[in-house]
Amino acid sequence: MGIRGLMSFVEDHSNEFFTDLKLRDTKIVIDGYALFHRLSFNSNLELRYGGDYDSFADIVQKFFESLFACNICPYVVLDGGCDISDKKLTTLKDRAREKIQMAHSLSVGGSGYVCPLLIREVFIQVLIKLQVCFVQCFSEADRDIMTLANHWNCPVLSSDSDFCIFDLKTGFCPLNSFQWRNINTIKGTQNYIPAKCFSLDAFCHHFSNMNKALLPLFAVLCGNDHINLPIIETFLSKACLPLGATSSKGRRHHRILGLLNWLSHFANPTEALDNVLKYLPKKDRENVKELLCCSMEEYQQSQVKLQDFFQCGTYVCPDALNLGLPEWVLVALAKGQLSPFISDALVLRRTILHTQVENMQQPNPLAFSEVERINKNIKTSILTARNASGTLDCHNQQPW
């Protein structure tokens, strides 16, 4: 997720970019997608035979019990369906191919990390059981998480390197240094969880007091989930950035370091972007500028106010409202009563199936898109959710 190589880069400079925290007595906004993947992959669970759901549920429960013991109030934010602009479609396809190869590796006794099919549903069931507040966003949740955390002045818990780019008031705590299994005590009475918090100020200071506003441009030039333009390689090569390391990790780190040092010479994103475009053919400049500016907007504040959902139960998403979807559908999606594949099928007429461990030698009749079968079942799913809220007579009305 995010900018490949950035998380390992900042962790290699842990003493410079991170501060130690004794986390207690606070709200915390949790990236739900990152959390259930972390708990699934780092808890020695069986991933080959359909899913060790009992053990996973126990681990999720213990995680939140650790937070409760330190008077930490969690708010879990889950990703929803695919972005309606489809700008991440190439990335999603690439990741699906990688997961298929991992699944094959697992099926023949090798290594790999593929979540069991129902892991998200089990995660939500545990949240409901423990009465942990959670919301399922209409699409990707990163900007909503950042906006909510800044509204409440509380930290974000995730493993997504995009949170090293967002200007978070109280900081970003990576999951891999969040020691929830190691609760400590102050003066014998006050419990806390040892954690590390990424400091954006320290990060920018390290690069000649670079303007924070330049970081979204750094993210899109480095190559994030939203943009990966081949023509950017033209700029990178002509700008003489240090890209020539031998190992994959080394090459990424050289690119990150070179871009940050180069950007630190500019006062603002406009000046830096103009200098990027100078290295490109004139015929491509306007299109590239538009794409880069559009991608940089992904790091700005969201219009969705999740605090309203947590406090009043109202979920207002401008993108979803512009599509004309009924309010009860949006509320059911926000409460996790409908799966994100519902919104994908409704809006995009397409859904990407979850990868599962199976015999790769057998023919697979399923493709990336399974719209025909979904269309047969989607009405039943929607009607069931709406009928559960007591707002629809399934025999006499249409879904909307």
Tab-separated table of C-alpha atoms in Angstrom:
chain	number	residue	atom	x	y	z
A	1	MET	CA	0.000	0.000	0.000
A	2	GLY	CA	1.076	3.587	-0.492
A	3	ILE	CA	4.584	4.431	-1.710
A	4	ARG	CA	6.681	1.315	-2.119
A	5	GLY	CA	9.909	1.477	-0.168
A	6	LEU	CA	8.977	4.539	1.901
A	7	MET	CA	8.015	2.624	5.050
A	8	SER	CA	11.274	0.689	5.146
A	9	PHE	CA	13.162	3.907	4.345
A	10	VAL	CA	11.763	5.830	7.322
A	11	GLU	CA	12.196	2.782	9.580
A	12	ASP	CA	15.877	2.662	8.597
A	13	HIS	CA	16.040	6.179	10.071
A	14	SER	CA	13.945	5.311	13.102
A	15	ASN	CA	16.057	7.297	15.575
A	16	GLU	CA	15.645	10.453	13.502
A	17	PHE	CA	12.022	10.252	12.326
A	18	PHE	CA	10.236	8.544	15.227
A	19	THR	CA	9.521	9.407	18.842
A	20	ASP	CA	8.708	6.934	21.604
A	21	LEU	CA	5.155	6.997	22.965
A	22	LYS	CA	3.512	5.588	26.051
A	23	LEU	CA	0.040	5.344	24.606
A	24	ARG	CA	-2.872	5.579	27.049
A	25	ASP	CA	-5.947	7.685	27.848
A	26	THR	CA	-6.619	8.688	24.253
A	27	LYS	CA	-8.753	8.109	21.219
A	28	ILE	CA	-7.039	6.387	18.314
A	29	VAL	CA	-8.179	6.064	14.691
A	30	ILE	CA	-7.314	2.624	13.314
A	31	ASP	CA	-6.892	1.649	9.674
A	32	GLY	CA	-9.064	-1.467	9.827
A	33	TYR	CA	-7.750	-2.970	6.577
A	34	ALA	CA	-4.144	-2.713	7.779
A	35	LEU	CA	-5.025	-4.071	11.218
A	36	PHE	CA	-6.818	-7.264	10.215
A	37	HIS	CA	-4.086	-8.037	7.684
A	38	ARG	CA	-1.414	-7.480	10.315
A	39	LEU	CA	-3.166	-9.671	12.879
A	40	SER	CA	-3.798	-12.366	10.285
A	41	PHE	CA	-0.269	-12.492	8.891
A	42	ASN	CA	1.772	-11.947	12.058
A	43	SER	CA	0.082	-14.357	14.462
A	44	ASN	CA	1.231	-17.735	13.100
A	45	LEU	CA	-2.255	-18.567	11.842
A	46	GLU	CA	-2.891	-21.296	9.296
A	47	LEU	CA	-3.529	-19.696	5.899
A	48	ARG	CA	-3.804	-22.768	3.666
A	49	TYR	CA	-6.938	-24.657	4.653
A	50	GLY	CA	-9.780	-22.165	4.483
A	51	GLY	CA	-8.926	-20.015	7.493
A	52	ASP	CA	-8.270	-20.459	11.212
A	53	TYR	CA	-11.129	-18.140	12.131
A	54	ASP	CA	-11.468	-19.103	15.816
A	55	SER	CA	-7.832	-18.277	16.507
A	56	PHE	CA	-8.067	-15.074	14.483
A	57	ALA	CA	-11.150	-13.940	16.432
A	58	ASP	CA	-9.314	-14.609	19.714
A	59	ILE	CA	-6.340	-12.502	18.585
A	60	VAL	CA	-8.569	-9.606	17.500
A	61	GLN	CA	-10.346	-9.724	20.861
A	62	LYS	CA	-7.048	-9.713	22.768
A	63	PHE	CA	-5.827	-6.761	20.711
A	64	PHE	CA	-8.792	-4.588	21.646
A	65	GLU	CA	-8.752	-5.779	25.245
A	66	SER	CA	-5.178	-4.453	25.421
A	67	LEU	CA	-6.417	-1.067	24.223
A	68	PHE	CA	-9.257	-1.053	26.754
A	69	ALA	CA	-6.803	-1.904	29.551
A	70	CYS	CA	-4.890	1.291	28.738
A	71	ASN	CA	-8.024	3.437	28.439
A	72	ILE	CA	-7.472	3.797	24.696
A	73	CYS	CA	-10.722	4.338	22.802
A	74	PRO	CA	-10.455	2.835	19.290
A	75	TYR	CA	-12.351	3.970	16.218
A	76	VAL	CA	-11.896	1.539	13.331
A	77	VAL	CA	-12.231	2.815	9.754
A	78	LEU	CA	-12.546	0.246	6.972
A	79	ASP	CA	-12.031	0.687	3.247
A	80	GLY	CA	-15.133	0.339	1.113
A	81	GLY	CA	-15.447	-0.334	-2.601
A	82	CYS	CA	-13.059	0.551	-5.415
A	83	ASP	CA	-12.525	4.189	-6.318
A	84	ILE	CA	-15.196	5.272	-8.771
A	85	SER	CA	-12.591	7.030	-10.945
A	86	ASP	CA	-10.858	3.680	-11.574
A	87	LYS	CA	-7.451	5.328	-11.177
A	88	LYS	CA	-6.282	2.386	-9.045
A	89	LEU	CA	-7.550	-0.345	-11.374
A	90	THR	CA	-4.082	-1.176	-12.725
A	91	THR	CA	-2.708	-1.390	-9.177
A	92	LEU	CA	-5.603	-3.600	-8.074
A	93	LYS	CA	-5.062	-5.970	-10.995
A	94	ASP	CA	-1.329	-6.176	-10.276
A	95	ARG	CA	-1.993	-6.988	-6.621
A	96	ALA	CA	-4.580	-9.599	-7.571
A	97	ARG	CA	-1.996	-11.304	-9.805
A	98	GLU	CA	0.544	-11.242	-6.970
A	99	LYS	CA	-1.992	-12.802	-4.593
A	100	ILE	CA	-2.800	-15.532	-7.113
A	101	GLN	CA	0.878	-16.446	-7.235
A	102	MET	CA	1.081	-16.395	-3.436
A	103	ALA	CA	-1.989	-18.620	-3.245
A	104	HIS	CA	-0.336	-21.073	-5.617
A	105	SER	CA	2.795	-21.054	-3.477
A	106	LEU	CA	0.728	-21.809	-0.367
A	107	SER	CA	-1.171	-24.578	-2.142
A	108	VAL	CA	2.051	-26.504	-2.811
A	109	GLY	CA	3.484	-25.997	0.692
A	110	GLY	CA	5.452	-22.829	0.021
A	111	SER	CA	5.293	-19.393	1.618
A	112	GLY	CA	2.913	-16.537	0.999
A	113	TYR	CA	0.303	-14.305	2.577
A	114	VAL	CA	-3.303	-14.579	1.439
A	115	CYS	CA	-6.153	-13.684	3.785
A	116	PRO	CA	-8.864	-16.349	4.165
A	117	LEU	CA	-12.034	-15.385	2.313
A	118	LEU	CA	-14.139	-14.500	5.356
A	119	ILE	CA	-11.472	-12.736	7.422
A	120	ARG	CA	-13.062	-9.291	7.013
A	121	GLU	CA	-16.500	-10.587	8.055
A	122	VAL	CA	-15.034	-12.286	11.147
A	123	PHE	CA	-13.161	-9.081	12.015
A	124	ILE	CA	-16.402	-7.070	11.843
A	125	GLN	CA	-18.230	-9.655	13.961
A	126	VAL	CA	-15.628	-9.275	16.712
A	127	LEU	CA	-15.905	-5.472	16.529
A	128	ILE	CA	-19.671	-5.754	16.995
A	129	LYS	CA	-19.279	-8.232	19.849
A	130	LEU	CA	-16.832	-5.948	21.691
A	131	GLN	CA	-18.876	-2.821	20.852
A	132	VAL	CA	-15.905	-1.220	19.132
A	133	CYS	CA	-16.990	1.773	17.047
A	134	PHE	CA	-16.337	1.222	13.351
A	135	VAL	CA	-17.370	2.578	9.967
A	136	GLN	CA	-17.038	1.218	6.444
A	137	CYS	CA	-16.244	4.035	4.015
A	138	PHE	CA	-17.780	4.246	0.561
A	139	SER	CA	-14.359	3.841	-1.075
A	140	GLU	CA	-10.738	4.106	0.081
A	141	ALA	CA	-10.497	5.314	3.666
A	142	ASP	CA	-7.088	7.029	3.958
A	143	ARG	CA	-8.242	10.632	3.574
A	144	ASP	CA	-11.238	10.046	5.859
A	145	ILE	CA	-8.926	8.561	8.503
A	146	MET	CA	-6.587	11.559	8.307
A	147	THR	CA	-9.468	14.042	8.520
A	148	LEU	CA	-11.048	12.314	11.525
A	149	ALA	CA	-7.747	11.990	13.402
A	150	ASN	CA	-6.990	15.688	12.893
A	151	HIS	CA	-10.513	16.627	14.024
A	152	TRP	CA	-10.019	14.700	17.271
A	153	ASN	CA	-6.284	15.458	17.663
A	154	CYS	CA	-5.464	11.800	18.088
A	155	PRO	CA	-2.948	9.433	16.426
A	156	VAL	CA	-3.511	7.065	13.499
A	157	LEU	CA	-2.606	3.383	13.703
A	158	SER	CA	-1.783	1.808	10.333
A	159	SER	CA	0.963	0.267	8.209
A	160	ASP	CA	0.255	2.347	5.100
A	161	SER	CA	3.172	4.577	4.079
A	162	ASP	CA	0.713	7.197	2.775
A	163	PHE	CA	0.351	8.272	6.417
A	164	CYS	CA	3.970	9.469	6.258
A	165	ILE	CA	2.741	12.014	3.686
A	166	PHE	CA	-0.465	13.221	5.357
A	167	ASP	CA	-0.034	16.191	7.692
A	168	LEU	CA	-1.337	14.555	10.877
A	169	LYS	CA	-1.538	16.784	13.935
A	170	THR	CA	-0.827	14.028	16.468
A	171	GLY	CA	1.165	11.673	14.270
A	172	PHE	CA	1.122	8.190	12.793
A	173	CYS	CA	1.917	5.009	14.753
A	174	PRO	CA	3.080	2.081	12.554
A	175	LEU	CA	1.568	-1.274	13.462
A	176	ASN	CA	4.891	-3.096	13.430
A	177	SER	CA	6.174	-1.038	16.369
A	178	PHE	CA	2.864	-0.981	18.258
A	179	GLN	CA	3.590	-3.333	21.194
A	180	TRP	CA	0.025	-4.215	22.193
A	181	ARG	CA	1.157	-7.579	23.578
A	182	ASN	CA	3.571	-5.825	25.935
A	183	ILE	CA	1.476	-3.607	28.225
A	184	ASN	CA	3.603	-1.671	30.716
A	185	THR	CA	2.647	0.169	33.882
A	186	ILE	CA	3.529	3.602	35.259
A	187	LYS	CA	3.771	3.727	39.056
A	188	GLY	CA	1.943	0.423	39.278
A	189	THR	CA	-1.463	1.816	38.307
A	190	GLN	CA	-1.470	3.405	34.842
A	191	ASN	CA	-1.187	0.973	31.941
A	192	TYR	CA	0.272	2.016	28.590
A	193	ILE	CA	1.248	0.454	25.272
A	194	PRO	CA	4.779	1.216	24.026
A	195	ALA	CA	4.646	2.621	20.495
A	196	LYS	CA	6.583	4.756	18.056
A	197	CYS	CA	5.147	7.845	16.397
A	198	PHE	CA	6.321	9.154	13.034
A	199	SER	CA	7.226	12.849	13.141
A	200	LEU	CA	6.558	14.682	9.886
A	201	ASP	CA	8.357	17.742	11.274
A	202	ALA	CA	11.505	15.704	11.944
A	203	PHE	CA	11.257	14.118	8.497
A	204	CYS	CA	11.038	17.489	6.736
A	205	HIS	CA	13.747	18.994	8.968
A	206	HIS	CA	16.103	16.192	7.900
A	207	PHE	CA	15.715	17.367	4.299
A	208	SER	CA	16.752	21.000	4.738
A	209	ASN	CA	13.489	22.016	6.412
A	210	MET	CA	11.536	21.019	3.318
A	211	ASN	CA	8.039	22.473	2.940
A	212	LYS	CA	5.460	19.838	3.988
A	213	ALA	CA	3.306	20.858	1.047
A	214	LEU	CA	5.889	19.287	-1.283
A	215	LEU	CA	5.318	15.769	0.054
A	216	PRO	CA	2.216	14.954	-2.062
A	217	LEU	CA	4.275	15.774	-5.171
A	218	PHE	CA	7.042	13.531	-3.840
A	219	ALA	CA	4.521	10.715	-3.404
A	220	VAL	CA	3.177	10.881	-6.946
A	221	LEU	CA	6.653	11.250	-8.488
A	222	CYS	CA	7.913	8.289	-6.485
A	223	GLY	CA	4.962	6.198	-7.664
A	224	ASN	CA	2.006	5.541	-5.370
A	225	ASP	CA	-1.162	3.469	-5.789
A	226	HIS	CA	-2.909	6.190	-7.790
A	227	ILE	CA	-0.331	7.045	-10.414
A	228	ASN	CA	2.544	5.274	-12.137
A	229	LEU	CA	3.281	7.189	-15.333
A	230	PRO	CA	6.082	5.740	-17.510
A	231	ILE	CA	6.928	9.265	-18.654
A	232	ILE	CA	7.930	10.146	-15.079
A	233	GLU	CA	10.947	7.901	-15.654
A	234	THR	CA	12.027	10.465	-18.261
A	235	PHE	CA	12.106	13.154	-15.590
A	236	LEU	CA	13.860	10.887	-13.079
A	237	SER	CA	16.633	9.994	-15.502
A	238	LYS	CA	17.187	13.525	-16.831
A	239	ALA	CA	17.167	15.080	-13.360
A	240	CYS	CA	20.191	12.898	-12.508
A	241	LEU	CA	18.705	11.454	-9.328
A	242	PRO	CA	20.699	8.659	-7.651
A	243	LEU	CA	18.801	5.604	-8.934
A	244	GLY	CA	21.587	3.178	-9.725
A	245	ALA	CA	21.684	0.796	-6.752
A	246	THR	CA	21.941	-2.933	-7.331
A	247	SER	CA	19.292	-4.353	-5.017
A	248	SER	CA	15.564	-3.680	-5.357
A	249	LYS	CA	15.371	-2.177	-1.891
A	250	GLY	CA	18.488	-0.105	-2.487
A	251	ARG	CA	17.167	1.264	-5.781
A	252	ARG	CA	13.910	2.349	-4.158
A	253	HIS	CA	15.731	3.996	-1.273
A	254	HIS	CA	18.059	5.827	-3.665
A	255	ARG	CA	15.050	7.117	-5.592
A	256	ILE	CA	13.319	8.264	-2.396
A	257	LEU	CA	16.462	9.980	-1.120
A	258	GLY	CA	17.193	11.601	-4.472
A	259	LEU	CA	13.658	12.928	-4.909
A	260	LEU	CA	13.475	14.336	-1.391
A	261	ASN	CA	16.848	16.068	-1.710
A	262	TRP	CA	15.844	17.468	-5.107
A	263	LEU	CA	12.444	18.711	-3.920
A	264	SER	CA	13.933	20.338	-0.821
A	265	HIS	CA	15.408	23.053	-3.042
A	266	PHE	CA	11.978	24.402	-3.970
A	267	ALA	CA	9.794	26.713	-1.922
A	268	ASN	CA	6.411	25.284	-2.913
A	269	PRO	CA	4.710	22.601	-5.072
A	270	THR	CA	4.008	25.003	-7.964
A	271	GLU	CA	7.683	25.857	-8.388
A	272	ALA	CA	8.706	22.209	-8.079
A	273	LEU	CA	6.063	20.993	-10.534
A	274	ASP	CA	7.124	23.586	-13.117
A	275	ASN	CA	10.674	22.260	-12.846
A	276	VAL	CA	9.482	18.673	-13.286
A	277	LEU	CA	7.647	19.586	-16.487
A	278	LYS	CA	10.765	21.205	-17.965
A	279	TYR	CA	12.273	17.735	-18.340
A	280	LEU	CA	9.309	16.419	-20.353
A	281	PRO	CA	8.404	16.833	-24.039
A	282	LYS	CA	6.237	19.914	-24.562
A	283	LYS	CA	3.393	17.887	-26.061
A	284	ASP	CA	3.042	15.868	-22.831
A	285	ARG	CA	3.353	18.620	-20.246
A	286	GLU	CA	-0.276	19.685	-19.870
A	287	ASN	CA	-1.604	16.118	-19.570
A	288	VAL	CA	1.082	15.132	-17.078
A	289	LYS	CA	0.497	18.294	-15.036
A	290	GLU	CA	-3.221	17.569	-14.845
A	291	LEU	CA	-2.643	13.953	-13.783
A	292	LEU	CA	-0.066	14.906	-11.148
A	293	CYS	CA	-2.245	17.685	-9.678
A	294	CYS	CA	-5.244	15.358	-9.557
A	295	SER	CA	-3.233	12.687	-7.748
A	296	MET	CA	-1.796	15.219	-5.300
A	297	GLU	CA	-5.345	16.102	-4.222
A	298	GLU	CA	-5.623	12.611	-2.691
A	299	TYR	CA	-3.532	13.903	0.209
A	300	GLN	CA	-5.874	16.791	1.018
A	301	GLN	CA	-8.597	16.783	3.666
A	302	SER	CA	-11.705	14.720	2.962
A	303	GLN	CA	-15.193	16.211	2.757
A	304	VAL	CA	-16.557	13.210	4.675
A	305	LYS	CA	-17.032	13.947	8.386
A	306	LEU	CA	-16.790	10.578	10.077
A	307	GLN	CA	-17.230	12.220	13.474
A	308	ASP	CA	-20.876	12.794	12.487
A	309	PHE	CA	-21.294	9.070	11.874
A	310	PHE	CA	-19.735	8.098	15.201
A	311	GLN	CA	-21.683	10.721	17.131
A	312	CYS	CA	-25.022	10.818	15.298
A	313	GLY	CA	-25.083	7.820	12.960
A	314	THR	CA	-25.232	9.978	9.816
A	315	TYR	CA	-22.905	9.201	6.920
A	316	VAL	CA	-22.631	11.806	4.160
A	317	CYS	CA	-20.272	11.105	1.254
A	318	PRO	CA	-20.471	13.619	-1.633
A	319	ASP	CA	-19.124	11.113	-4.190
A	320	ALA	CA	-21.787	8.578	-3.230
A	321	LEU	CA	-24.579	11.152	-3.178
A	322	ASN	CA	-23.603	12.330	-6.667
A	323	LEU	CA	-24.248	8.800	-7.905
A	324	GLY	CA	-27.838	8.977	-6.706
A	325	LEU	CA	-27.625	5.985	-4.374
A	326	PRO	CA	-30.388	5.970	-1.739
A	327	GLU	CA	-29.502	7.045	1.775
A	328	TRP	CA	-30.472	3.680	3.272
A	329	VAL	CA	-27.939	1.935	0.987
A	330	LEU	CA	-25.198	4.339	2.088
A	331	VAL	CA	-26.056	3.842	5.758
A	332	ALA	CA	-26.106	0.045	5.365
A	333	LEU	CA	-22.695	0.185	3.674
A	334	ALA	CA	-21.319	2.491	6.398
A	335	LYS	CA	-22.531	0.114	9.134
A	336	GLY	CA	-20.951	-2.884	7.415
A	337	GLN	CA	-24.351	-4.468	6.793
A	338	LEU	CA	-23.578	-4.597	3.054
A	339	SER	CA	-20.265	-5.756	1.623
A	340	PRO	CA	-18.179	-3.357	-0.511
A	341	PHE	CA	-18.680	-5.662	-3.492
A	342	ILE	CA	-22.279	-4.402	-3.521
A	343	SER	CA	-21.187	-0.835	-4.270
A	344	ASP	CA	-18.625	-2.081	-6.801
A	345	ALA	CA	-21.336	-4.014	-8.651
A	346	LEU	CA	-23.815	-1.128	-8.467
A	347	VAL	CA	-21.442	1.638	-9.476
A	348	LEU	CA	-18.699	0.002	-11.555
A	349	ARG	CA	-20.662	-3.034	-12.816
A	350	ARG	CA	-17.614	-5.042	-11.844
A	351	THR	CA	-16.061	-6.677	-8.812
A	352	ILE	CA	-12.669	-8.266	-8.241
A	353	LEU	CA	-13.015	-11.610	-6.530
A	354	HIS	CA	-10.996	-12.413	-3.414
A	355	THR	CA	-8.053	-14.708	-4.002
A	356	GLN	CA	-8.258	-18.126	-2.390
A	357	VAL	CA	-5.822	-21.007	-1.975
A	358	GLU	CA	-6.789	-23.713	-4.451
A	359	ASN	CA	-5.483	-26.217	-6.968
A	360	MET	CA	-3.982	-24.059	-9.703
A	361	GLN	CA	-3.916	-26.991	-12.129
A	362	GLN	CA	-7.706	-27.140	-12.289
A	363	PRO	CA	-9.604	-24.916	-14.758
A	364	ASN	CA	-11.157	-21.873	-13.112
A	365	PRO	CA	-14.462	-20.711	-14.625
A	366	LEU	CA	-14.304	-17.475	-12.629
A	367	ALA	CA	-12.718	-14.359	-14.082
A	368	PHE	CA	-12.024	-10.962	-12.489
A	369	SER	CA	-15.568	-9.912	-13.246
A	370	GLU	CA	-18.514	-12.046	-12.245
A	371	VAL	CA	-21.272	-9.509	-12.810
A	372	GLU	CA	-23.888	-11.899	-14.186
A	373	ARG	CA	-23.969	-14.092	-11.107
A	374	ILE	CA	-23.720	-11.091	-8.809
A	375	ASN	CA	-26.672	-9.406	-10.490
A	376	LYS	CA	-28.778	-12.453	-9.664
A	377	ASN	CA	-27.848	-12.315	-5.987
A	378	ILE	CA	-27.372	-8.617	-5.381
A	379	LYS	CA	-31.077	-7.807	-5.200
A	380	THR	CA	-31.550	-10.454	-2.511
A	381	SER	CA	-28.643	-9.050	-0.477
A	382	ILE	CA	-29.891	-5.468	-0.707
A	383	LEU	CA	-33.480	-6.378	0.060
A	384	THR	CA	-32.390	-8.400	3.071
A	385	ALA	CA	-30.373	-5.475	4.458
A	386	ARG	CA	-33.170	-2.988	3.879
A	387	ASN	CA	-35.847	-5.289	5.215
A	388	ALA	CA	-33.777	-5.761	8.368
A	389	SER	CA	-34.138	-2.039	9.001
A	390	GLY	CA	-37.893	-2.280	8.653
A	391	THR	CA	-38.111	0.115	5.725
A	392	LEU	CA	-39.128	-2.167	2.878
A	393	ASP	CA	-41.888	-4.639	2.104
A	394	CYS	CA	-39.958	-7.058	-0.079
A	395	HIS	CA	-43.104	-8.299	-1.834
A	396	ASN	CA	-44.491	-4.952	-2.924
A	397	GLN	CA	-41.620	-2.540	-3.557
A	398	GLN	CA	-38.498	-2.206	-5.669
A	399	PRO	CA	-35.123	-1.767	-3.893
A	400	TRP	CA	-35.295	1.991	-4.679
